[in-house]
């Protein structure tokens, strides 16, 4: 389903969000105070605008309340990040996702109304560290402080040629399998009778500690 997004702040994070959403054929408005950043995305985003999002009138003219998601990508200017988040929520933005540079920054963003706060650099660092310390985890995406989405490659013979019911990952590890990838083919919401083969990649959701426990089990 096509949705519409407003990305306010076009640093590395904001630009990456705009390009990814555009690649997925979503409607994207890209806004930044710096002309050169906006010009980089003129042929990528659905609409672009050079503007200071700390100006309440700017957000009003954008009809910020009509967007499905508002992503605040401002990072290096904490005052602008916080004020933009506050104004967006005051003007009825449905869901605001704001980038934070520090824990204190994140707490303030939550207090002024951000529906979700993301820490791209912190999460990337955690993901790299986890991958270095594991043998079977391909990717981590933190959903919260305690929960994650992870891609796990199956090389343990005891997991091979069993279906999801037999593996019973929900009971054993409190993990839910939401996809199975075999080569280029991805089975989303696989049937419980789906059989796991050697080198399949399982996408699981659950507690971080339980993903780590699964990785430890696969090492044996």
Coordinates of C-alpha atoms in Angstrom, one line a residue:
X1 CA 0.0 0.0 0.0
X2 CA 1.3 3.4 -1.0
X3 CA 1.8 5.9 1.9
X4 CA 3.1 9.4 2.1
X5 CA 6.1 10.5 4.1
X6 CA 7.6 13.9 5.1
X7 CA 11.3 13.8 5.8
X8 CA 12.5 16.9 7.6
X9 CA 16.3 17.1 7.7
X10 CA 18.4 15.7 4.9
X11 CA 21.7 14.7 6.4
X12 CA 23.0 11.2 5.8
X13 CA 20.2 9.6 7.7
X14 CA 17.4 11.7 6.1
X15 CA 18.8 11.3 2.6
X16 CA 19.0 7.5 3.1
X17 CA 15.4 7.4 4.2
X18 CA 14.2 9.5 1.2
X19 CA 16.2 7.4 -1.3
X20 CA 14.9 4.1 0.2
X21 CA 11.3 5.2 0.3
X22 CA 11.5 6.5 -3.3
X23 CA 13.0 3.2 -4.4
X24 CA 9.9 1.6 -2.8
X25 CA 7.7 3.9 -4.9
X26 CA 6.3 5.8 -1.9
X27 CA 5.3 9.5 -1.9
X28 CA 8.1 11.5 -0.2
X29 CA 8.4 15.1 0.7
X30 CA 12.0 16.1 1.4
X31 CA 12.7 19.3 3.4
X32 CA 15.9 20.9 4.6
X33 CA 17.2 24.4 5.3
X34 CA 20.3 23.8 3.1
X35 CA 19.7 24.3 -0.6
X36 CA 22.5 21.9 -1.7
X37 CA 21.0 19.0 0.3
X38 CA 17.6 19.6 -1.2
X39 CA 19.0 19.9 -4.8
X40 CA 20.6 16.4 -4.3
X41 CA 17.1 14.9 -4.0
X42 CA 15.1 17.0 -6.5
X43 CA 15.0 14.0 -9.0
X44 CA 14.5 11.5 -6.2
X45 CA 11.7 12.7 -3.9
X46 CA 8.2 13.3 -4.9
X47 CA 8.4 16.9 -3.7
X48 CA 11.3 19.0 -2.2
X49 CA 11.4 22.2 -0.3
X50 CA 14.1 24.5 1.1
X51 CA 12.7 25.7 4.4
X52 CA 13.5 26.1 8.1
X53 CA 11.2 23.6 9.9
X54 CA 11.6 25.5 13.2
X55 CA 9.1 28.0 11.6
X56 CA 5.6 27.0 12.7
X57 CA 4.1 28.6 9.5
X58 CA 6.3 26.4 7.3
X59 CA 4.8 23.2 8.8
X60 CA 1.3 24.6 8.6
X61 CA 1.7 25.3 4.9
X62 CA 3.0 21.7 4.5
X63 CA -0.2 20.3 6.0
X64 CA 2.0 18.1 8.2
X65 CA -1.1 16.4 9.7
X66 CA -1.9 14.8 6.3
X67 CA 1.2 12.7 6.2
X68 CA 1.2 9.1 7.3
X69 CA 4.7 9.5 8.8
X70 CA 6.9 12.4 9.6
X71 CA 10.6 11.6 9.9
X72 CA 12.7 14.1 11.8
X73 CA 16.2 13.5 10.4
X74 CA 17.8 16.6 12.1
X75 CA 20.7 15.4 14.2
X76 CA 23.5 17.9 14.7
X77 CA 21.2 20.8 15.8
X78 CA 19.4 19.5 18.9
X79 CA 17.3 22.7 19.3
X80 CA 16.0 22.4 15.7
X81 CA 15.3 18.7 16.2
X82 CA 13.3 19.1 19.4
X83 CA 11.4 22.2 18.2
X84 CA 10.5 20.6 14.9
X85 CA 9.2 17.5 16.7
X86 CA 7.2 19.6 19.1
X87 CA 5.6 21.7 16.3
X88 CA 4.8 18.7 14.2
X89 CA 2.9 17.0 17.0
X90 CA 1.2 20.2 17.9
X91 CA 0.0 20.5 14.4
X92 CA -1.5 17.0 14.4
X93 CA 1.2 14.8 12.8
X94 CA -0.1 11.3 13.0
X95 CA 3.2 9.5 13.7
X96 CA 6.6 11.3 14.2
X97 CA 9.8 9.3 14.1
X98 CA 12.8 11.3 15.3
X99 CA 16.5 10.7 15.1
X100 CA 18.5 11.2 18.3
X101 CA 22.2 11.7 18.7
X102 CA 22.3 10.9 22.5
X103 CA 20.2 9.2 25.2
X104 CA 19.4 12.7 26.7
X105 CA 18.4 13.9 23.3
X106 CA 16.1 10.9 22.8
X107 CA 14.4 11.4 26.2
X108 CA 13.6 15.0 25.4
X109 CA 12.2 14.0 22.0
X110 CA 9.9 11.5 23.7
X111 CA 8.8 14.1 26.1
X112 CA 7.8 16.6 23.4
X113 CA 5.8 13.9 21.6
X114 CA 7.9 11.8 19.3
X115 CA 6.1 8.5 18.7
X116 CA 9.4 6.7 18.1
X117 CA 13.0 7.7 18.6
X118 CA 15.8 6.1 16.6
X119 CA 19.5 6.0 17.2
X120 CA 21.0 5.1 13.8
X121 CA 24.7 5.4 14.8
X122 CA 24.2 3.6 18.1
X123 CA 22.2 0.8 16.5
X124 CA 24.7 0.4 13.7
X125 CA 27.5 0.1 16.2
X126 CA 25.6 -2.5 18.2
X127 CA 24.7 -4.5 15.1
X128 CA 28.3 -4.6 13.9
X129 CA 29.5 -5.7 17.4
X130 CA 26.9 -8.4 17.6
X131 CA 27.8 -9.7 14.1
X132 CA 31.5 -9.8 15.0
X133 CA 30.7 -11.9 18.1
X134 CA 28.2 -14.3 16.5
X135 CA 28.6 -17.0 13.9
X136 CA 25.1 -17.2 12.6
X137 CA 23.5 -13.7 12.9
X138 CA 23.6 -11.8 9.6
X139 CA 21.7 -8.7 10.7
X140 CA 20.1 -7.1 13.7
X141 CA 17.5 -4.4 13.8
X142 CA 16.7 -3.1 17.3
X143 CA 13.0 -2.6 17.8
X144 CA 13.5 -1.4 21.4
X145 CA 16.0 -1.6 24.1
X146 CA 15.1 -5.3 24.7
X147 CA 13.6 -6.6 21.5
X148 CA 15.1 -7.1 18.1
X149 CA 14.5 -8.4 14.6
X150 CA 17.4 -10.7 13.4
X151 CA 18.4 -12.7 10.4
X152 CA 19.8 -16.1 11.4
X153 CA 21.5 -18.5 8.9
X154 CA 20.9 -22.2 9.6
X155 CA 24.0 -24.4 9.4
X156 CA 23.4 -26.6 12.4
X157 CA 22.4 -30.2 11.2
X158 CA 20.0 -30.6 14.1
X159 CA 17.9 -27.8 12.7
X160 CA 17.9 -29.0 9.1
X161 CA 14.9 -30.9 7.6
X162 CA 12.6 -30.0 10.4
X163 CA 9.5 -27.9 10.1
X164 CA 8.8 -24.9 12.3
X165 CA 6.5 -26.9 14.6
X166 CA 9.3 -29.4 15.3
X167 CA 11.8 -26.6 15.8
X168 CA 9.4 -25.0 18.3
X169 CA 11.5 -21.7 18.5
X170 CA 8.6 -19.9 20.2
X171 CA 8.6 -22.2 23.2
X172 CA 12.4 -22.9 23.3
X173 CA 13.6 -19.3 22.7
X174 CA 10.5 -17.0 22.8
X175 CA 11.2 -16.2 19.2
X176 CA 8.7 -15.8 16.3
X177 CA 9.8 -16.7 12.8
X178 CA 8.3 -14.1 10.4
X179 CA 10.2 -15.2 7.2
X180 CA 12.3 -17.9 5.6
X181 CA 14.7 -17.0 2.8
X182 CA 16.1 -19.7 0.6
X183 CA 18.4 -18.2 -2.0
X184 CA 16.5 -15.4 -3.7
X185 CA 13.1 -16.7 -2.6
X186 CA 11.5 -15.3 0.6
X187 CA 8.5 -16.9 2.3
X188 CA 6.8 -14.2 4.4
X189 CA 4.7 -15.5 7.3
X190 CA 5.6 -19.1 6.6
X191 CA 3.3 -21.9 7.4
X192 CA 4.2 -23.8 10.6
X193 CA 4.7 -26.9 8.5
X194 CA 7.4 -25.2 6.4
X195 CA 10.6 -27.2 6.5
X196 CA 14.0 -25.6 7.2
X197 CA 16.9 -26.5 4.9
X198 CA 20.6 -26.1 5.2
X199 CA 21.7 -22.4 4.7
X200 CA 18.1 -21.1 5.0
X201 CA 18.0 -17.6 6.6
X202 CA 15.3 -17.3 9.3
X203 CA 14.0 -13.8 10.2
X204 CA 13.0 -13.9 13.8
X205 CA 11.5 -11.4 16.2
X206 CA 11.9 -11.5 20.0
X207 CA 14.1 -10.6 23.0
X208 CA 17.7 -9.7 22.2
X209 CA 18.9 -12.2 24.9
X210 CA 16.9 -15.0 23.3
X211 CA 18.4 -14.3 19.8
X212 CA 21.8 -14.5 21.4
X213 CA 20.8 -17.8 23.0
X214 CA 19.7 -19.2 19.7
X215 CA 23.1 -18.2 18.2
X216 CA 24.9 -20.0 21.0
X217 CA 22.8 -23.1 20.4
X218 CA 23.6 -23.1 16.7
X219 CA 27.3 -23.0 17.5
X220 CA 27.1 -26.4 19.2

